[in-house]
XYZ file of C-alpha atoms in Angstrom:
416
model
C 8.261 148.719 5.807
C 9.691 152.517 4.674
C 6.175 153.512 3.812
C 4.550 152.381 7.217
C 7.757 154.348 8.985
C 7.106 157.526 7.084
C 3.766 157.366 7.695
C 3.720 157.038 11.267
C 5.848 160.054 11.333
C 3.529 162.372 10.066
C 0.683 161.577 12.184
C 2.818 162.223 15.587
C 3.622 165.400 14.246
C -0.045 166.619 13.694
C -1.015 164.900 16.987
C 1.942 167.288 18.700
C 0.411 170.594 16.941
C -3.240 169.792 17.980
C -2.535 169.115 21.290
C 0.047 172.041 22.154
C -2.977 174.310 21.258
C -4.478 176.121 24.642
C -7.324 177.800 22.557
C -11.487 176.408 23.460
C -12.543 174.975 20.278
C -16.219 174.661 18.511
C -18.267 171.766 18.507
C -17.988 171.453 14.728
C -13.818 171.479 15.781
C -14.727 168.829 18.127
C -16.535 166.423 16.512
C -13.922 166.932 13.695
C -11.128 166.565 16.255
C -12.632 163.422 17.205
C -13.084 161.776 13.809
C -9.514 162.839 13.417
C -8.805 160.637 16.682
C -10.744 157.668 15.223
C -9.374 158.059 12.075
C -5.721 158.185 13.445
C -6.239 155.430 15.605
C -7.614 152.917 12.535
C -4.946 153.908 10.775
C -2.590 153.174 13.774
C -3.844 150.231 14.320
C -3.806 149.190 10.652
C -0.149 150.314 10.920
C 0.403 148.501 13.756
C -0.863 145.096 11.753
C 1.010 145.915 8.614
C 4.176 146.408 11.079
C 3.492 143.103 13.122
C 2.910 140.930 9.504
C 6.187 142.582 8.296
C 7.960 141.980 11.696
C 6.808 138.127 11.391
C 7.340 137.896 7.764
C 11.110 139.708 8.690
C 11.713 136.880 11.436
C 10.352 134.318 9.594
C 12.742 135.455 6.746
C 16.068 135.899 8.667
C 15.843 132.399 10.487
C 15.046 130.857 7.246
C 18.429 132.966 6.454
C 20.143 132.054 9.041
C 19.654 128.583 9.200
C 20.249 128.683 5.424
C 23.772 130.511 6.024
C 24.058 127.821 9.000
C 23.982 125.085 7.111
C 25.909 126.337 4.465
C 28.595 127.343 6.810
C 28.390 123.378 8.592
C 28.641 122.487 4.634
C 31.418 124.297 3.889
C 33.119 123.683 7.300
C 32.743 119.662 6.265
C 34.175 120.290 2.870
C 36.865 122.421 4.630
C 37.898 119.481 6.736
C 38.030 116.993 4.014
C 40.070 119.201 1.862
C 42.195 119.851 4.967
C 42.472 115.841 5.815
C 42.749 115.151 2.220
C 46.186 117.310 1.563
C 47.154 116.293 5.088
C 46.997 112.704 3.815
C 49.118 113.912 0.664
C 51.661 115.662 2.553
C 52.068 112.972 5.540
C 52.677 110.240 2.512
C 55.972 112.228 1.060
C 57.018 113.302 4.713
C 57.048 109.587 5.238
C 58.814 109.162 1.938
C 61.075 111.901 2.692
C 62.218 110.242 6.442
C 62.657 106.819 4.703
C 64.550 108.776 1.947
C 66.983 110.451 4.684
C 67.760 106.983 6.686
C 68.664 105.273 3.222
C 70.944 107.794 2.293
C 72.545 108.110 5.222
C 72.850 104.140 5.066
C 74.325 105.229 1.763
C 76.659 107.585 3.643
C 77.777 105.306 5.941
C 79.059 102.678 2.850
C 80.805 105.267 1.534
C 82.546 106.274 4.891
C 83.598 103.033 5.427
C 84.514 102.627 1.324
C 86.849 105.675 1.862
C 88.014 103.907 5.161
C 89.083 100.677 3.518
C 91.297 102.678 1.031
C 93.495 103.687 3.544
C 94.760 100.573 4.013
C 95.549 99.478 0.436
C 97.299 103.153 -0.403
C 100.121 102.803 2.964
C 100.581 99.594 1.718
C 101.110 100.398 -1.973
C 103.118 103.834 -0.449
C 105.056 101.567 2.024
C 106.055 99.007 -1.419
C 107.317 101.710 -2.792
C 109.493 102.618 -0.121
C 111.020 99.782 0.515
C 111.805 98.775 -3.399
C 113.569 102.239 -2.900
C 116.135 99.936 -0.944
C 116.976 97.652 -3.563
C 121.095 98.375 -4.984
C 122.802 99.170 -7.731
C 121.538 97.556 -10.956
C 118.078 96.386 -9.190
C 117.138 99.785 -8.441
C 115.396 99.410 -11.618
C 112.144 100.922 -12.915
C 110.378 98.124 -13.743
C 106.843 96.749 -14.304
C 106.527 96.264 -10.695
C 107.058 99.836 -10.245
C 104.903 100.847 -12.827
C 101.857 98.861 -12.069
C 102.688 100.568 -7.707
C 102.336 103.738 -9.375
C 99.798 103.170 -11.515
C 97.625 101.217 -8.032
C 98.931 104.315 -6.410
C 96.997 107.013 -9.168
C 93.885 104.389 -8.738
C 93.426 104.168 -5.164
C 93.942 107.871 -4.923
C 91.568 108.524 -7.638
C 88.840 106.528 -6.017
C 89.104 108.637 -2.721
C 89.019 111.437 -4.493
C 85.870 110.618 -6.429
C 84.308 108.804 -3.320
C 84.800 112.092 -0.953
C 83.210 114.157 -3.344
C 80.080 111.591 -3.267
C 79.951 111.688 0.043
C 79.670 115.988 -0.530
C 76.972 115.082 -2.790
C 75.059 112.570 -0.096
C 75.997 115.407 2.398
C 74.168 118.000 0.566
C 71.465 115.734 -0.591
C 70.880 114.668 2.591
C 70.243 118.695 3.749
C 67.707 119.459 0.674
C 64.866 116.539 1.827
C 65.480 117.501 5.469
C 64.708 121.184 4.337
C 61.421 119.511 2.230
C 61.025 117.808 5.107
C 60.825 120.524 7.670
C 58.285 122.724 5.305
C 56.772 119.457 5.188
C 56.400 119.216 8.914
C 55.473 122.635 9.034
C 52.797 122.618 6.544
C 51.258 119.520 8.306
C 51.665 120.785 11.849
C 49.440 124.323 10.196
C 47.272 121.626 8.358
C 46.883 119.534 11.678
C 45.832 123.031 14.441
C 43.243 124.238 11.094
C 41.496 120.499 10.791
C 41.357 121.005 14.705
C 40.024 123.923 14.478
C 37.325 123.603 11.985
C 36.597 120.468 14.117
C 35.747 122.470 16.968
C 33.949 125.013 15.126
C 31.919 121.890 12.954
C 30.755 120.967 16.426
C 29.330 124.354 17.031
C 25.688 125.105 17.532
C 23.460 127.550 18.775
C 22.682 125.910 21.854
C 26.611 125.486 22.788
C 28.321 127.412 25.920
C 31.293 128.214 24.255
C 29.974 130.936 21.918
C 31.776 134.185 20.972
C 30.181 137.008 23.135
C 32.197 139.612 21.713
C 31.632 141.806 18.783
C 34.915 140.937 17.570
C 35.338 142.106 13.569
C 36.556 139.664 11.831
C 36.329 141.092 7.971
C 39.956 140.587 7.686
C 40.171 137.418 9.108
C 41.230 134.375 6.254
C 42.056 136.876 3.535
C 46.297 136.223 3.826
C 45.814 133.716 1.461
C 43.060 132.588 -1.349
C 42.168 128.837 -1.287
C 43.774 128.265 -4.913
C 47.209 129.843 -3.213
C 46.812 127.762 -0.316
C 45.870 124.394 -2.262
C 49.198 125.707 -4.804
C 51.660 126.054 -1.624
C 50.669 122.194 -1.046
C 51.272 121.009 -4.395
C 54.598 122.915 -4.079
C 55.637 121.539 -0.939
C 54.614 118.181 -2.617
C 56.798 119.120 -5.802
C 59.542 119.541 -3.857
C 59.317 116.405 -2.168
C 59.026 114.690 -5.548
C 61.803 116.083 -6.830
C 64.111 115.636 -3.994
C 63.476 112.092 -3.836
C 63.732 111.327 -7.859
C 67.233 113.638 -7.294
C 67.989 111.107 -4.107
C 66.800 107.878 -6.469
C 69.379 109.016 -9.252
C 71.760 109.796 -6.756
C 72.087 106.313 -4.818
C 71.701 104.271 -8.151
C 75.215 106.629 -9.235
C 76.339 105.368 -5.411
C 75.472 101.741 -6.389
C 77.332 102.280 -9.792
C 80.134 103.930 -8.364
C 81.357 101.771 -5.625
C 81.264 99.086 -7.787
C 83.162 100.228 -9.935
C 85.757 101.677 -7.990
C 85.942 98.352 -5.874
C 86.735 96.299 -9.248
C 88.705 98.940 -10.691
C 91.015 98.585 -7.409
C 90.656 94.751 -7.191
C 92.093 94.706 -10.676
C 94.630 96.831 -10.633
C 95.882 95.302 -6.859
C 96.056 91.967 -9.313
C 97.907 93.534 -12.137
C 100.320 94.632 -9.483
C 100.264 91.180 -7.797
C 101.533 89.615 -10.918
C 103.949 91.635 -11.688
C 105.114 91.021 -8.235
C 105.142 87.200 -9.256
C 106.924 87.817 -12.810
C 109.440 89.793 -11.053
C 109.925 87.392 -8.588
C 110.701 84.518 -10.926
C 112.711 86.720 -13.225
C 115.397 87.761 -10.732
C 114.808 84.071 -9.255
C 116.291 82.780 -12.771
C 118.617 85.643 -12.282
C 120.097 84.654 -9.215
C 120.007 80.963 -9.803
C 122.175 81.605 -13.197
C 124.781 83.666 -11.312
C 125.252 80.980 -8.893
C 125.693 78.693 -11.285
C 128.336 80.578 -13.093
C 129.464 81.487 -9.120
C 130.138 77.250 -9.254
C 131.735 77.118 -12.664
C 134.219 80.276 -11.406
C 134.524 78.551 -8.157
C 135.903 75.200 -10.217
C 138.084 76.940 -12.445
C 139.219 78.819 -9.849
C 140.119 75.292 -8.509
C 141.899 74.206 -11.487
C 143.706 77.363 -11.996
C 144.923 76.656 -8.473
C 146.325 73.304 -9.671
C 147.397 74.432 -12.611
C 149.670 77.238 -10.791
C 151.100 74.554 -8.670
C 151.776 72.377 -11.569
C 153.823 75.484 -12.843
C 154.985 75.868 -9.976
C 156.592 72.470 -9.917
C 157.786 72.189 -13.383
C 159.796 75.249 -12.759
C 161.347 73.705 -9.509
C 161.998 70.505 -11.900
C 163.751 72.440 -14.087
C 166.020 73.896 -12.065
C 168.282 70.787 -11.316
C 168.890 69.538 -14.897
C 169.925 73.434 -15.767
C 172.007 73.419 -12.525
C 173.360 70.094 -13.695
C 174.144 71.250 -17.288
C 175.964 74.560 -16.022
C 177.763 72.618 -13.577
C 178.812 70.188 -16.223
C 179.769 73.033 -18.784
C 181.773 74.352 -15.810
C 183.654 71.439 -15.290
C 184.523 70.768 -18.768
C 185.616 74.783 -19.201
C 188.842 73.573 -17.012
C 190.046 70.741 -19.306
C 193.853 71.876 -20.657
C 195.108 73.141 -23.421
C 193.862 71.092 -26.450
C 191.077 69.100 -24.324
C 188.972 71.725 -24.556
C 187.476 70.960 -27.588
C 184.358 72.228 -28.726
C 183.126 68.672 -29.277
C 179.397 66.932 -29.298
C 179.319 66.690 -25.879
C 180.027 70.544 -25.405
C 177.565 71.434 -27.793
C 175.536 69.322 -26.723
C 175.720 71.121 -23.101
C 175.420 74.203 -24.413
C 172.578 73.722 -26.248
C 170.566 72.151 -23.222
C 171.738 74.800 -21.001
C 170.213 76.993 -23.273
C 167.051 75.144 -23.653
C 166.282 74.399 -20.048
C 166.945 78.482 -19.351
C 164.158 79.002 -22.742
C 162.068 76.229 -20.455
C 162.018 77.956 -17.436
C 161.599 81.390 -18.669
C 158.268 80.173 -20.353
C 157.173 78.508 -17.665
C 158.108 81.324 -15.678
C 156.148 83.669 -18.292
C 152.749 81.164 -17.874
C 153.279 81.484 -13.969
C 152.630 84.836 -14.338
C 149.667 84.351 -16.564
C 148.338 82.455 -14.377
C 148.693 84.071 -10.982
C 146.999 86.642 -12.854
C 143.984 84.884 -14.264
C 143.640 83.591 -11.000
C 143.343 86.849 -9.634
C 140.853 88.236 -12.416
C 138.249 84.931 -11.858
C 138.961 86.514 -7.833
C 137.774 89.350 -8.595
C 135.231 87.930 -10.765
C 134.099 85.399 -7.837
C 133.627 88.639 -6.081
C 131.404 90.872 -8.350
C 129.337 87.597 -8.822
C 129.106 87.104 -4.956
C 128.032 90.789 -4.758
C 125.559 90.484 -7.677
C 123.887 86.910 -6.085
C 123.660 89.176 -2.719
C 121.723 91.718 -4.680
C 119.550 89.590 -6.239
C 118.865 88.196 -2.640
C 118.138 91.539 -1.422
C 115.930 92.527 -3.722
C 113.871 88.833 -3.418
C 113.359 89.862 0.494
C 112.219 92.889 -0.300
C 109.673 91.553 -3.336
C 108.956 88.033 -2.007
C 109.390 88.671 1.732
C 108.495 92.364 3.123
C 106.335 93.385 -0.192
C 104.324 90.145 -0.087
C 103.936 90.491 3.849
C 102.540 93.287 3.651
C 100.567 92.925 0.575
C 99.240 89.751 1.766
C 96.498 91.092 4.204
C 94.643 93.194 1.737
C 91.328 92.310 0.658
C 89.318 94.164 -1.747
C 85.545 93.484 -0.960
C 83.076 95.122 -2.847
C 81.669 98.174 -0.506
């Protein structure tokens, strides 16, 4: 096709320079000039052949081409859309996944809410025990098991908030890495979803359609942001991601699983440790109480019989009185007998020595009066501390047996 082009060149030119000539020429010139004419003209025309095969053999080449490159294009177009439709599959699955994955956990949030909820309860309860075993008196205000075991429900219950807040973080911030998956997720299939429409529309395409590009747009830089083994690689990333989030999110709501029930029996069994010592307790000062008042009933009868005992001094004395009286009055009398008379006979010493023996009489009578009055007051005072200790022990069974057990008595531990 060159050659022909050059060719043709060259005999315009010489045509131009023959005809610009204004000179008359000789016949020899003209017969020449003429087989120069016939000669041009065959080779013209034999141009003119060479450039019409050429021209068909050109057309007939670039729609072979083109419908070639056409059907290529449709080919690749196709395999375009199924890659497209293929990922777009891939990445709808583990969005799927991923929403499921967010509604369990936050199903997993809200148990874990409601665990920390239900801890409240048992704590003021445990909190308000204490308190009011704070009220118990003197030798009760003891630190005992029941106490200890408060405390130690106390440590527990506050432990398992602790621990159950911080999971609750954890589901928190779980929760935020799949929706972040998810959104690229979205994304990516939302991109995925306007290209597969796209390449649809442009599938659909032929020659004979209305909608053609008129323009002489350039697009050489069009589709070169990213190759098709980075664009396939962001997919498998996104998809990555997605796996991993949701093994993290498995792992993480088996350890939920685990750990509220385990905190839910570690709290049931520690609110039963306490509840028995609660019940020891109870009996303990129960046997406590019931002793005192039985040596409150043995005081109470000696008491009594001191009583009697007093008066029975208190008579003999009064009965000894009159013989003594009688005795002096008799040694009195008998001190006025004259002159010899008064003789220090049997009868005198008699007197004297029963005067003597009455007043030794009295005295110790007098002396176990005395005694007595005083061990009456000491099993007084006695009746009194034991009165006082019996009211303490009752004190301190309201408080376990009544208020404690009241308010103790509405908690249930259910697994959460």
């Amino acid at each position: 096709m060159d050659c022909l082009t050059q060719e043709l060149k060259g005999k315009t030119k010489e045509m131009s320079r023959l005809m610009g000539s204004p000179d008359k020429f000789l016949p020899s010139e003209w017969k020449h000039a003429n087989q120069v004419h016939f000669r041009s003209s065959e080779a013209e025309r034999s141009l003119s052949q060479r450039l019409t095969a050429e021209c068909q053999r050109l057309i007939e080449e670039s729609d072979k081409s083109t419908k070639h490159m056409q059907q290529d294009a449709q080919k690749k177009l196709e395999q375009r859309i199924q890659d497209i439709k293929f990922w777009r599959q891939e990445l709808d699955q583990k969005f799927e996944e991923m929403v499921q994955e967010i509604e369990t956990l936050i199903i997993f949030k809200s148990r874990v809410e409601r665990a920390l909820e239900s801890c409240s309860e048992p704590l003021q309860v445990t909190l308000q025990c204490l308190t009011e075993r704070q009220k118990r008196v003197a030798i009760d205000l003891v630190h005992d098991e029941v106490e200890e075991e408060l405390l130690k429900e106390k440590e527990v219950i506050e432990g398992v908030m602790v621990l159950l807040q911080r999971t609750l973080e954890q589901i928190n911030e779980q929760i935020r890495l799949i929706r972040s998956v998810k959104y690229y997720l979205e994304k990516d299939l939302q991109d995925k979803f306007q290209a597969e429409r796209i390449d649809d529309f442009c599938a659909l395409l032929t020659n004979a359609s209305t909608n053609l590009n008129r323009g002489n747009s350039d697009f050489s830089s069009a589709g070169t942001a990213v190759t098709p083994e980075e664009w396939e690689s962001l997919c498998i990333l996104n998809i990555r991601k997605a796996e991993k989030e949701k093994n993290n999110s498995l792992s993480l709501r088996a350890l939920v699983d685990s750990l509220l029930e385990q905190t839910a029996s570690d709290m049931r069994r520690q609110y039963e440790a306490t509840g028995r010592a609660f019940e020891l307790r109870i009996e303990e000062t129960k046997t406590a109480k019931t002793q005192l008042e039985n040596q409150l009933n043995e005081l109470l009868g000696e008491t009594a019989n001191q009583e009697k005992n007093l008066e029975s001094l208190r008579a003999a004395i009064a009965e000894k009185e009159a013989p003594l009286k009688v005795a002096q009055t008799r040694l009195s009398s008998r001190s006025q007998r004259p002159n010899v008379e008064l003789c220090h006979d049997p009868a005198q010493i008699r007197l004297l020595k029963e005067v003597k023996e009455l007043a030794n009489h009295i005295e110790r009578l007098t002396e176990a009066l005395k005694l007595s009055e005083m061990e009456l007051k000491a099993l007084a005072r006695r009746q009194l501390c034991l009165e006082e200790e019996i009211q303490v022990k009752t004190n301190s069974l309201y408080i376990d047996e009544v208020i404690c057990h009241q308010l103790r008595q509405p908690v249930v531990i259910h697994n959460f």
